[in-house]
mmCIF file of C-alpha atoms and ligand atoms in Angstrom:
data_model
loop_
_atom_site.group_PDB
_atom_site.id
_atom_site.type_symbol
_atom_site.label_atom_id
_atom_site.label_comp_id
_atom_site.label_asym_id
_atom_site.label_seq_id
_atom_site.Cartn_x
_atom_site.Cartn_y
_atom_site.Cartn_z
ATOM 1 C CA UNK A 1 -1.573 54.313 0.344
ATOM 2 C CA UNK A 2 -0.335 55.681 3.575
ATOM 3 C CA UNK A 3 0.698 59.121 4.735
ATOM 4 C CA UNK A 4 4.392 59.695 5.383
ATOM 5 C CA UNK A 5 3.670 60.393 9.185
ATOM 6 C CA UNK A 6 2.530 57.087 11.053
ATOM 7 C CA UNK A 7 2.214 55.814 14.753
ATOM 8 C CA UNK A 8 3.606 52.630 15.488
ATOM 9 C CA UNK A 9 1.915 50.937 18.410
ATOM 10 C CA UNK A 10 3.787 48.125 19.853
ATOM 11 C CA UNK A 11 0.953 45.672 21.406
ATOM 12 C CA UNK A 12 3.586 43.451 22.704
ATOM 13 C CA UNK A 13 5.053 46.382 24.836
ATOM 14 C CA UNK A 14 1.494 46.969 26.300
ATOM 15 C CA UNK A 15 0.991 43.322 27.200
ATOM 16 C CA UNK A 16 4.486 43.288 28.796
ATOM 17 C CA UNK A 17 3.755 46.549 30.445
ATOM 18 C CA UNK A 18 0.571 44.996 31.966
ATOM 19 C CA UNK A 19 2.616 42.037 33.192
ATOM 20 C CA UNK A 20 5.342 44.280 34.771
ATOM 21 C CA UNK A 21 2.661 46.079 36.662
ATOM 22 C CA UNK A 22 1.190 42.798 37.836
ATOM 23 C CA UNK A 23 4.523 41.450 39.057
ATOM 24 C CA UNK A 24 5.088 44.832 40.869
ATOM 25 C CA UNK A 25 1.799 44.255 42.702
ATOM 26 C CA UNK A 26 2.533 40.778 43.620
ATOM 27 C CA UNK A 27 5.620 41.886 45.559
ATOM 28 C CA UNK A 28 4.708 44.265 48.384
ATOM 29 C CA UNK A 29 7.810 46.424 48.942
ATOM 30 C CA UNK A 30 6.973 47.092 52.421
ATOM 31 C CA UNK A 31 7.782 50.659 52.023
ATOM 32 C CA UNK A 32 4.652 51.462 53.793
ATOM 33 C CA UNK A 33 3.549 50.481 57.319
ATOM 34 C CA UNK A 34 1.541 48.688 57.733
ATOM 35 C CA UNK A 35 1.259 46.911 54.364
ATOM 36 C CA UNK A 36 -2.234 46.910 53.364
ATOM 37 C CA UNK A 37 -1.613 43.842 51.312
ATOM 38 C CA UNK A 38 -0.056 41.626 53.966
ATOM 39 C CA UNK A 39 -1.709 38.343 53.726
ATOM 40 C CA UNK A 40 -4.036 39.371 50.997
ATOM 41 C CA UNK A 41 -4.233 38.419 47.417
ATOM 42 C CA UNK A 42 -2.284 40.740 44.948
ATOM 43 C CA UNK A 43 -4.681 43.440 43.718
ATOM 44 C CA UNK A 44 -6.099 42.786 40.113
ATOM 45 C CA UNK A 45 -5.769 45.210 37.293
ATOM 46 C CA UNK A 46 -8.442 47.666 35.877
ATOM 47 C CA UNK A 47 -6.867 48.580 32.627
ATOM 48 C CA UNK A 48 -7.721 52.130 31.704
ATOM 49 C CA UNK A 49 -8.426 52.667 27.853
ATOM 50 C CA UNK A 50 -10.318 55.896 27.907
ATOM 51 C CA UNK A 51 -9.584 58.459 25.108
ATOM 52 C CA UNK A 52 -9.025 55.881 22.466
ATOM 53 C CA UNK A 53 -6.739 54.057 24.739
ATOM 54 C CA UNK A 54 -4.773 57.253 25.339
ATOM 55 C CA UNK A 55 -4.488 57.465 21.460
ATOM 56 C CA UNK A 56 -3.155 54.081 20.926
ATOM 57 C CA UNK A 57 -6.369 52.727 19.476
ATOM 58 C CA UNK A 58 -8.988 51.316 21.736
ATOM 59 C CA UNK A 59 -9.850 48.218 19.948
ATOM 60 C CA UNK A 60 -6.499 46.887 19.413
ATOM 61 C CA UNK A 61 -5.067 47.783 22.891
ATOM 62 C CA UNK A 62 -8.400 46.369 24.593
ATOM 63 C CA UNK A 63 -7.946 43.113 23.067
ATOM 64 C CA UNK A 64 -4.236 43.025 23.842
ATOM 65 C CA UNK A 65 -4.975 43.728 27.672
ATOM 66 C CA UNK A 66 -7.410 40.985 27.736
ATOM 67 C CA UNK A 67 -5.046 38.603 26.213
ATOM 68 C CA UNK A 68 -2.455 39.976 28.830
ATOM 69 C CA UNK A 69 -4.733 39.177 31.758
ATOM 70 C CA UNK A 70 -6.489 42.385 32.747
ATOM 71 C CA UNK A 71 -9.392 41.712 35.058
ATOM 72 C CA UNK A 72 -11.543 44.669 33.579
ATOM 73 C CA UNK A 73 -11.188 47.518 31.122
ATOM 74 C CA UNK A 74 -12.277 51.097 31.885
ATOM 75 C CA UNK A 75 -13.268 53.852 29.602
ATOM 76 C CA UNK A 76 -14.814 57.319 29.735
ATOM 77 C CA UNK A 77 -18.273 56.998 28.634
ATOM 78 C CA UNK A 78 -20.863 54.473 26.997
ATOM 79 C CA UNK A 79 -19.722 55.364 23.337
ATOM 80 C CA UNK A 80 -16.164 54.334 24.274
ATOM 81 C CA UNK A 81 -17.542 50.951 25.796
ATOM 82 C CA UNK A 82 -19.451 50.189 22.612
ATOM 83 C CA UNK A 83 -16.269 50.709 20.567
ATOM 84 C CA UNK A 84 -14.478 48.218 22.883
ATOM 85 C CA UNK A 85 -17.341 45.605 22.528
ATOM 86 C CA UNK A 86 -17.448 45.924 18.706
ATOM 87 C CA UNK A 87 -13.854 45.171 18.622
ATOM 88 C CA UNK A 88 -14.626 42.032 20.497
ATOM 89 C CA UNK A 89 -13.608 42.759 23.909
ATOM 90 C CA UNK A 90 -15.418 40.378 26.483
ATOM 91 C CA UNK A 91 -13.901 41.496 29.669
ATOM 92 C CA UNK A 92 -16.111 43.571 31.916
ATOM 93 C CA UNK A 93 -16.059 47.056 31.076
ATOM 94 C CA UNK A 94 -16.373 49.969 33.593
ATOM 95 C CA UNK A 95 -17.534 53.345 32.535
ATOM 96 C CA UNK A 96 -16.051 56.075 34.688
ATOM 97 C CA UNK A 97 -18.177 59.157 33.492
ATOM 98 C CA UNK A 98 -21.342 60.796 34.699
ATOM 99 C CA UNK A 99 -24.474 59.092 33.407
ATOM 100 C CA UNK A 100 -27.127 61.497 34.723
ATOM 101 C CA UNK A 101 -28.161 62.780 31.506
ATOM 102 C CA UNK A 102 -27.026 60.020 29.141
ATOM 103 C CA UNK A 103 -28.838 57.718 26.650
ATOM 104 C CA UNK A 104 -28.266 54.550 28.605
ATOM 105 C CA UNK A 105 -29.523 51.891 26.015
ATOM 106 C CA UNK A 106 -25.742 51.029 25.374
ATOM 107 C CA UNK A 107 -25.196 50.070 28.947
ATOM 108 C CA UNK A 108 -27.698 47.143 28.526
ATOM 109 C CA UNK A 109 -27.165 46.339 24.781
ATOM 110 C CA UNK A 110 -23.384 46.064 25.339
ATOM 111 C CA UNK A 111 -23.173 44.946 28.852
ATOM 112 C CA UNK A 112 -21.019 47.630 30.339
ATOM 113 C CA UNK A 113 -20.551 48.316 33.971
ATOM 114 C CA UNK A 114 -21.758 51.900 34.781
ATOM 115 C CA UNK A 115 -20.290 53.970 37.585
ATOM 116 C CA UNK A 116 -23.007 55.638 39.856
ATOM 117 C CA UNK A 117 -21.279 59.072 40.872
ATOM 118 C CA UNK A 118 -24.471 61.185 41.490
ATOM 119 C CA UNK A 119 -27.973 60.693 42.964
ATOM 120 C CA UNK A 120 -29.266 61.526 39.585
ATOM 121 C CA UNK A 121 -27.218 58.831 38.010
ATOM 122 C CA UNK A 122 -28.479 56.463 40.488
ATOM 123 C CA UNK A 123 -32.124 57.157 39.700
ATOM 124 C CA UNK A 124 -31.684 57.412 36.014
ATOM 125 C CA UNK A 125 -29.991 53.853 35.900
ATOM 126 C CA UNK A 126 -32.540 52.484 38.328
ATOM 127 C CA UNK A 127 -35.465 53.624 36.067
ATOM 128 C CA UNK A 128 -33.726 52.193 32.923
ATOM 129 C CA UNK A 129 -32.698 48.893 34.639
ATOM 130 C CA UNK A 130 -36.452 48.504 35.711
ATOM 131 C CA UNK A 131 -37.669 49.051 32.334
ATOM 132 C CA UNK A 132 -35.242 46.265 31.222
ATOM 133 C CA UNK A 133 -36.412 43.889 33.687
ATOM 134 C CA UNK A 134 -38.288 41.573 31.188
ATOM 135 C CA UNK A 135 -35.009 41.327 29.224
ATOM 136 C CA UNK A 136 -32.665 40.561 32.070
ATOM 137 C CA UNK A 137 -32.849 38.249 35.023
ATOM 138 C CA UNK A 138 -29.974 39.832 37.153
ATOM 139 C CA UNK A 139 -29.443 43.281 38.678
ATOM 140 C CA UNK A 140 -27.437 45.675 36.918
ATOM 141 C CA UNK A 141 -23.888 45.656 38.230
ATOM 142 C CA UNK A 142 -22.538 49.071 39.054
ATOM 143 C CA UNK A 143 -19.588 50.807 40.707
ATOM 144 C CA UNK A 144 -20.189 53.528 43.129
ATOM 145 C CA UNK A 145 -17.828 56.497 43.043
ATOM 146 C CA UNK A 146 -17.092 58.485 46.276
ATOM 147 C CA UNK A 147 -15.647 61.946 46.227
ATOM 148 C CA UNK A 148 -13.094 61.973 48.974
ATOM 149 C CA UNK A 149 -11.721 65.429 48.058
ATOM 150 C CA UNK A 150 -11.222 65.892 44.395
ATOM 151 C CA UNK A 151 -14.512 67.597 44.064
ATOM 152 C CA UNK A 152 -15.239 66.314 40.846
ATOM 153 C CA UNK A 153 -17.623 63.175 40.404
ATOM 154 C CA UNK A 154 -18.681 61.050 43.185
ATOM 155 C CA UNK A 155 -20.829 61.056 46.494
ATOM 156 C CA UNK A 156 -19.231 63.120 49.044
ATOM 157 C CA UNK A 157 -17.634 61.187 51.620
ATOM 158 C CA UNK A 158 -19.055 63.124 54.568
ATOM 159 C CA UNK A 159 -22.645 62.953 53.302
ATOM 160 C CA UNK A 160 -23.134 59.212 52.532
ATOM 161 C CA UNK A 161 -25.645 58.601 55.309
ATOM 162 C CA UNK A 162 -27.916 60.744 53.530
ATOM 163 C CA UNK A 163 -27.256 59.942 49.793
ATOM 164 C CA UNK A 164 -26.352 56.145 49.779
ATOM 165 C CA UNK A 165 -29.366 54.187 51.350
ATOM 166 C CA UNK A 166 -31.726 54.852 48.671
ATOM 167 C CA UNK A 167 -29.134 53.238 46.358
ATOM 168 C CA UNK A 168 -28.644 50.240 48.705
ATOM 169 C CA UNK A 169 -32.328 49.648 48.421
ATOM 170 C CA UNK A 170 -32.567 50.041 44.693
ATOM 171 C CA UNK A 171 -34.366 46.896 43.276
ATOM 172 C CA UNK A 172 -32.533 46.688 40.100
ATOM 173 C CA UNK A 173 -28.902 47.760 40.771
ATOM 174 C CA UNK A 174 -26.231 45.668 42.516
ATOM 175 C CA UNK A 175 -23.116 47.528 43.856
ATOM 176 C CA UNK A 176 -20.187 45.480 42.685
ATOM 177 C CA UNK A 177 -17.387 47.984 43.484
ATOM 178 C CA UNK A 178 -16.767 51.313 45.227
ATOM 179 C CA UNK A 179 -13.987 53.692 44.282
ATOM 180 C CA UNK A 180 -12.409 56.933 44.593
ATOM 181 C CA UNK A 181 -9.898 58.943 42.618
ATOM 182 C CA UNK A 182 -6.945 61.036 43.860
ATOM 183 C CA UNK A 183 -6.336 64.582 43.091
ATOM 184 C CA UNK A 184 -2.629 64.764 43.846
ATOM 185 C CA UNK A 185 -1.412 61.321 43.426
ATOM 186 C CA UNK A 186 1.489 62.636 41.280
ATOM 187 C CA UNK A 187 2.625 65.108 43.938
ATOM 188 C CA UNK A 188 4.573 63.266 46.621
ATOM 189 C CA UNK A 189 4.606 66.218 48.885
ATOM 190 C CA UNK A 190 0.882 67.036 48.933
ATOM 191 C CA UNK A 191 -0.987 66.124 52.078
ATOM 192 C CA UNK A 192 -4.380 65.682 50.311
ATOM 193 C CA UNK A 193 -3.235 62.178 49.108
ATOM 194 C CA UNK A 194 -3.212 60.832 52.481
ATOM 195 C CA UNK A 195 -6.406 62.505 53.583
ATOM 196 C CA UNK A 196 -8.167 61.163 50.739
ATOM 197 C CA UNK A 197 -7.001 57.693 51.649
ATOM 198 C CA UNK A 198 -8.265 58.115 55.244
ATOM 199 C CA UNK A 199 -11.655 59.293 54.013
ATOM 200 C CA UNK A 200 -12.077 56.536 51.656
ATOM 201 C CA UNK A 201 -11.209 54.036 54.413
ATOM 202 C CA UNK A 202 -13.741 55.824 56.721
ATOM 203 C CA UNK A 203 -16.235 55.455 53.859
ATOM 204 C CA UNK A 204 -15.685 51.580 53.399
ATOM 205 C CA UNK A 205 -15.925 51.046 57.139
ATOM 206 C CA UNK A 206 -19.481 52.627 57.138
ATOM 207 C CA UNK A 207 -20.868 51.014 53.980
ATOM 208 C CA UNK A 208 -21.963 47.752 55.499
ATOM 209 C CA UNK A 209 -24.125 49.639 58.037
ATOM 210 C CA UNK A 210 -25.865 51.379 54.908
ATOM 211 C CA UNK A 211 -26.339 47.902 53.315
ATOM 212 C CA UNK A 212 -23.704 48.236 50.789
ATOM 213 C CA UNK A 213 -21.089 45.321 50.840
ATOM 214 C CA UNK A 214 -19.044 45.572 47.530
ATOM 215 C CA UNK A 215 -16.495 43.085 46.356
ATOM 216 C CA UNK A 216 -14.145 45.341 44.604
ATOM 217 C CA UNK A 217 -12.701 48.473 46.247
ATOM 218 C CA UNK A 218 -10.302 50.461 44.258
ATOM 219 C CA UNK A 219 -8.500 53.785 44.130
ATOM 220 C CA UNK A 220 -5.099 53.825 42.559
ATOM 221 C CA UNK A 221 -4.191 55.424 39.081
ATOM 222 C CA UNK A 222 -0.703 54.724 37.885
ATOM 223 C CA UNK A 223 0.925 57.627 40.288
ATOM 224 C CA UNK A 224 -0.840 56.229 43.220
ATOM 225 C CA UNK A 225 -0.086 52.457 42.900
ATOM 226 C CA UNK A 226 3.643 53.546 42.425
ATOM 227 C CA UNK A 227 3.818 55.458 45.432
ATOM 228 C CA UNK A 228 1.700 53.793 48.087
ATOM 229 C CA UNK A 229 0.744 50.330 48.490
ATOM 230 C CA UNK A 230 -1.861 51.064 51.157
ATOM 231 C CA UNK A 231 -4.217 52.276 48.316
ATOM 232 C CA UNK A 232 -3.811 48.904 46.202
ATOM 233 C CA UNK A 233 -7.092 47.526 47.629
ATOM 234 C CA UNK A 234 -8.744 44.856 45.357
ATOM 235 C CA UNK A 235 -8.099 46.524 42.276
ATOM 236 C CA UNK A 236 -5.759 49.206 40.740
ATOM 237 C CA UNK A 237 -6.561 51.227 37.849
ATOM 238 C CA UNK A 238 -3.428 52.131 35.630
ATOM 239 C CA UNK A 239 -3.754 54.066 32.524
ATOM 240 C CA UNK A 240 -0.302 55.758 31.707
ATOM 241 C CA UNK A 241 1.827 53.017 33.005
ATOM 242 C CA UNK A 242 0.346 50.666 30.573
ATOM 243 C CA UNK A 243 1.496 52.651 27.694
ATOM 244 C CA UNK A 244 5.018 52.570 28.981
ATOM 245 C CA UNK A 245 5.177 56.212 30.583
ATOM 246 C CA UNK A 246 5.708 56.768 34.229
ATOM 247 C CA UNK A 247 3.689 59.939 35.347
ATOM 248 C CA UNK A 248 5.911 62.935 35.874
ATOM 249 C CA UNK A 249 7.667 63.607 38.144
ATOM 250 C CA UNK A 250 7.706 60.061 39.631
ATOM 251 C CA UNK A 251 10.642 57.910 38.696
ATOM 252 C CA UNK A 252 10.550 54.527 36.996
ATOM 253 C CA UNK A 253 10.321 51.795 39.431
ATOM 254 C CA UNK A 254 9.378 49.013 37.299
ATOM 255 C CA UNK A 255 10.577 47.940 33.803
ATOM 256 C CA UNK A 256 8.390 49.526 31.057
ATOM 257 C CA UNK A 257 8.467 50.108 27.292
ATOM 258 C CA UNK A 258 6.898 53.071 25.665
ATOM 259 C CA UNK A 259 4.255 51.444 23.249
ATOM 260 C CA UNK A 260 3.661 54.545 20.747
ATOM 261 C CA UNK A 261 6.306 56.018 18.508
ATOM 262 C CA UNK A 262 5.643 58.633 15.977
ATOM 263 C CA UNK A 263 7.659 58.701 12.660
ATOM 264 C CA UNK A 264 7.696 60.648 9.553
ATOM 265 C CA UNK A 265 9.895 61.122 6.496
ATOM 266 C CA UNK A 266 11.324 64.534 5.185
ATOM 267 C CA UNK A 267 9.492 65.652 2.274
ATOM 268 C CA UNK A 268 11.695 68.684 1.294
ATOM 269 C CA UNK A 269 15.093 70.418 2.063
ATOM 270 C CA UNK A 270 16.136 73.953 1.406
ATOM 271 C CA UNK A 271 18.847 76.481 2.465
ATOM 272 C CA UNK A 272 18.181 79.859 4.008
ATOM 273 C CA UNK A 273 20.585 82.806 4.099
ATOM 274 C CA UNK A 274 21.766 84.817 7.069
ATOM 275 C CA UNK A 275 18.959 86.892 8.417
ATOM 276 C CA UNK A 276 16.120 84.888 7.270
ATOM 277 C CA UNK A 277 13.606 83.231 9.542
ATOM 278 C CA UNK A 278 11.051 80.366 8.559
ATOM 279 C CA UNK A 279 7.240 79.631 8.696
ATOM 280 C CA UNK A 280 4.479 81.853 9.874
ATOM 281 C CA UNK A 281 5.844 84.758 11.726
ATOM 282 C CA UNK A 282 9.114 84.244 10.289
ATOM 283 C CA UNK A 283 10.483 83.063 13.671
ATOM 284 C CA UNK A 284 13.990 81.465 14.279
ATOM 285 C CA UNK A 285 15.837 84.088 12.399
ATOM 286 C CA UNK A 286 19.489 82.955 12.211
ATOM 287 C CA UNK A 287 22.614 85.127 11.206
ATOM 288 C CA UNK A 288 24.092 82.026 9.512
ATOM 289 C CA UNK A 289 23.089 80.013 6.510
ATOM 290 C CA UNK A 290 21.196 77.121 7.419
ATOM 291 C CA UNK A 291 19.619 73.792 5.957
ATOM 292 C CA UNK A 292 15.935 73.442 6.834
ATOM 293 C CA UNK A 293 14.005 70.184 6.319
ATOM 294 C CA UNK A 294 10.188 70.110 6.219
ATOM 295 C CA UNK A 295 8.354 67.336 8.190
ATOM 296 C CA UNK A 296 4.885 66.554 6.842
ATOM 297 C CA UNK A 297 3.138 66.590 10.414
ATOM 298 C CA UNK A 298 1.756 69.516 12.187
ATOM 299 C CA UNK A 299 -0.900 70.651 14.779
ATOM 300 C CA UNK A 300 -3.606 69.001 12.760
ATOM 301 C CA UNK A 301 -1.559 65.642 13.659
ATOM 302 C CA UNK A 302 -1.340 66.510 17.332
ATOM 303 C CA UNK A 303 2.003 68.243 17.355
ATOM 304 C CA UNK A 304 2.024 71.277 19.681
ATOM 305 C CA UNK A 305 2.754 74.826 18.535
ATOM 306 C CA UNK A 306 4.905 75.409 21.564
ATOM 307 C CA UNK A 307 7.196 72.630 20.204
ATOM 308 C CA UNK A 308 8.709 75.357 17.868
ATOM 309 C CA UNK A 309 11.977 76.552 19.535
ATOM 310 C CA UNK A 310 11.676 74.158 22.351
ATOM 311 C CA UNK A 311 11.495 70.433 21.202
ATOM 312 C CA UNK A 312 13.666 68.210 19.033
ATOM 313 C CA UNK A 313 13.161 65.454 16.459
ATOM 314 C CA UNK A 314 15.575 62.657 15.271
ATOM 315 C CA UNK A 315 17.109 62.671 11.896
ATOM 316 C CA UNK A 316 20.091 60.311 10.952
ATOM 317 C CA UNK A 317 20.603 59.439 14.463
ATOM 318 C CA UNK A 318 20.803 63.223 15.625
ATOM 319 C CA UNK A 319 18.738 65.558 17.640
ATOM 320 C CA UNK A 320 17.750 68.467 15.540
ATOM 321 C CA UNK A 321 15.638 71.269 16.716
ATOM 322 C CA UNK A 322 12.042 72.195 15.700
ATOM 323 C CA UNK A 323 12.337 75.751 14.489
ATOM 324 C CA UNK A 324 10.066 78.334 13.205
ATOM 325 C CA UNK A 325 6.363 77.597 13.689
ATOM 326 C CA UNK A 326 4.551 74.307 13.704
ATOM 327 C CA UNK A 327 2.090 74.791 10.991
ATOM 328 C CA UNK A 328 -1.285 72.751 10.544
ATOM 329 C CA UNK A 329 0.151 70.157 8.321
ATOM 330 C CA UNK A 330 4.081 70.762 8.500
ATOM 331 C CA UNK A 331 6.931 71.426 10.756
ATOM 332 C CA UNK A 332 10.435 72.841 10.235
ATOM 333 C CA UNK A 333 13.624 71.347 11.569
ATOM 334 C CA UNK A 334 17.013 72.683 11.414
ATOM 335 C CA UNK A 335 19.301 69.864 9.930
ATOM 336 C CA UNK A 336 22.321 72.318 9.129
ATOM 337 C CA UNK A 337 25.229 70.228 8.833
ATOM 338 C CA UNK A 338 23.590 66.950 8.350
ATOM 339 C CA UNK A 339 23.393 65.131 5.158
ATOM 340 C CA UNK A 340 19.670 64.972 4.593
ATOM 341 C CA UNK A 341 17.542 64.312 1.762
ATOM 342 C CA UNK A 342 13.891 63.881 0.997
ATOM 343 C CA UNK A 343 12.755 60.410 2.203
ATOM 344 C CA UNK A 344 14.968 60.298 5.223
ATOM 345 C CA UNK A 345 13.309 58.967 8.306
ATOM 346 C CA UNK A 346 12.515 61.306 11.041
ATOM 347 C CA UNK A 347 11.515 60.294 14.528
ATOM 348 C CA UNK A 348 9.160 62.599 16.216
ATOM 349 C CA UNK A 349 8.627 60.328 19.370
ATOM 350 C CA UNK A 350 10.693 57.232 19.897
ATOM 351 C CA UNK A 351 14.327 56.187 19.314
ATOM 352 C CA UNK A 352 16.703 56.219 16.367
ATOM 353 C CA UNK A 353 20.301 54.883 16.717
ATOM 354 C CA UNK A 354 21.256 55.673 20.242
ATOM 355 C CA UNK A 355 18.983 58.781 20.628
ATOM 356 C CA UNK A 356 15.498 58.704 22.151
ATOM 357 C CA UNK A 357 12.913 61.243 22.474
ATOM 358 C CA UNK A 358 9.949 60.191 24.959
ATOM 359 C CA UNK A 359 6.594 61.943 25.451
ATOM 360 C CA UNK A 360 7.580 62.884 28.909
ATOM 361 C CA UNK A 361 10.490 64.924 27.379
ATOM 362 C CA UNK A 362 8.374 66.674 24.769
ATOM 363 C CA UNK A 363 5.761 67.295 27.477
ATOM 364 C CA UNK A 364 8.362 68.809 29.974
ATOM 365 C CA UNK A 365 9.795 70.956 27.125
ATOM 366 C CA UNK A 366 6.438 72.620 26.381
ATOM 367 C CA UNK A 367 4.884 72.774 29.859
ATOM 368 C CA UNK A 368 2.319 70.093 29.605
ATOM 369 C CA UNK A 369 1.794 66.402 30.592
ATOM 370 C CA UNK A 370 2.500 63.442 28.425
ATOM 371 C CA UNK A 371 -1.157 62.239 28.816
ATOM 372 C CA UNK A 372 -2.294 65.463 26.642
ATOM 373 C CA UNK A 373 0.155 64.764 23.922
ATOM 374 C CA UNK A 374 -0.672 60.933 23.669
ATOM 375 C CA UNK A 375 -4.446 61.899 23.445
ATOM 376 C CA UNK A 376 -3.985 64.393 20.721
ATOM 377 C CA UNK A 377 -2.033 62.168 18.225
ATOM 378 C CA UNK A 378 -4.217 62.955 15.274
ATOM 379 C CA UNK A 379 -7.036 60.910 13.692
ATOM 380 C CA UNK A 380 -5.213 61.562 10.426
ATOM 381 C CA UNK A 381 -2.117 59.467 11.581
ATOM 382 C CA UNK A 382 -2.467 55.808 10.873
ATOM 383 C CA UNK A 383 -1.683 53.559 13.698
ATOM 384 C CA UNK A 384 0.336 50.541 12.659
ATOM 385 C CA UNK A 385 0.317 47.647 14.975
ATOM 386 C CA UNK A 386 3.292 45.363 15.759
ATOM 387 C CA UNK A 387 2.886 42.375 18.040
ATOM 388 C CA UNK A 388 -0.764 41.628 17.228
HETATM 389 C C1 PLP B 1 -7.937 58.314 33.742
HETATM 390 C C2 PLP B 1 -8.046 57.532 35.144
HETATM 391 C C3 PLP B 1 -7.275 56.482 35.684
HETATM 392 C C4 PLP B 1 -5.883 56.434 35.271
HETATM 393 O O1 PLP B 1 -4.936 57.327 35.309
HETATM 394 P P1 PLP B 1 -3.419 57.209 35.021
HETATM 395 O O2 PLP B 1 -2.809 58.318 35.595
HETATM 396 O O3 PLP B 1 -3.414 57.261 33.391
HETATM 397 O O4 PLP B 1 -2.902 55.958 35.477
HETATM 398 C C5 PLP B 1 -7.795 56.062 36.800
HETATM 399 N N1 PLP B 1 -8.857 56.234 37.376
HETATM 400 C C6 PLP B 1 -9.645 57.187 36.704
HETATM 401 C C7 PLP B 1 -11.092 57.570 37.505
HETATM 402 C C8 PLP B 1 -9.419 57.839 35.700
HETATM 403 O O5 PLP B 1 -10.093 58.888 35.144
#
């Protein structure tokens, strides 16, 4: 038994996207002076699979990225790391989130690489690692997060002389990596991006004096790696690009294929008379007779209520408007003039014939970002994997 609304996840596309990013990184474009990568090995990829791999399914996607050559995976919290390990992922797994108040057993039981982003997390990890010392011979490998201006997680860049020495001297932790995160990577005009890069480099230059000599430095999410090769360092951390979507408003600079498409089937067709609306609130009143089709997917499946009156779906190779109101389990589309019947295929996201609707388009039409729409594809929707 399977519901009418399903998500197809193309794992071969995700693998190809990872390889396309790797090729992009292998060839410095010299669009920046001086290229940080001159004479150095190409950066390796930490593939970001937080939030159930942006809704695509963490286990399947994690294994596909491992096959395709990712150096490391990254997720939001320990629980996500455990899901990846249970699926069979063997790559190192970096946990981004703050761990100051977390139950840390999973870090040790599942061999995760935690981020130290606060003094409290450092202390908490040091104590937990000390308790584990009979079980483990080596120190716990960690990455250190530096806050270069986003003002979210990380040690303030201008305060590290005070905060980091204690961590450098901790007996049970080893600092393998150091990273930061950009607040404005997707805004090519914003001056904070360059300021953050300079602050990060200033921190990197001061670390050895504080007793910290990490192997891996990293900073770039998808948008940052596209726009400035000076922030490639030793690793880059793409998320959205892996799923085949370029972060708006940036333009595609490498060949990517969207990995997720969302399909349904019409379950009911009916006519309305002039002057009638449809759905809750009876919106979308028309002065003409219309044919309306019901699609069995609603906001419980991750569709957004703002799609009504703004977004489109594909039926019989044509774009048809979403009308009325997006309900919990159903959505109405206007199929007037098309020869449709129950059972006909509907594409909510993806291609049909020569038409295509992407997550970027839907996000733009309702004033959000593709990230949000991807993560929201509901748990009720079965993911069907191709290219496994
Ligand atoms: C989510 C995330 C990324 C990936 O961001 P994209 O914009 O999807 O490439 C990278 N680094 C950190 C710390 C993140 O939280």
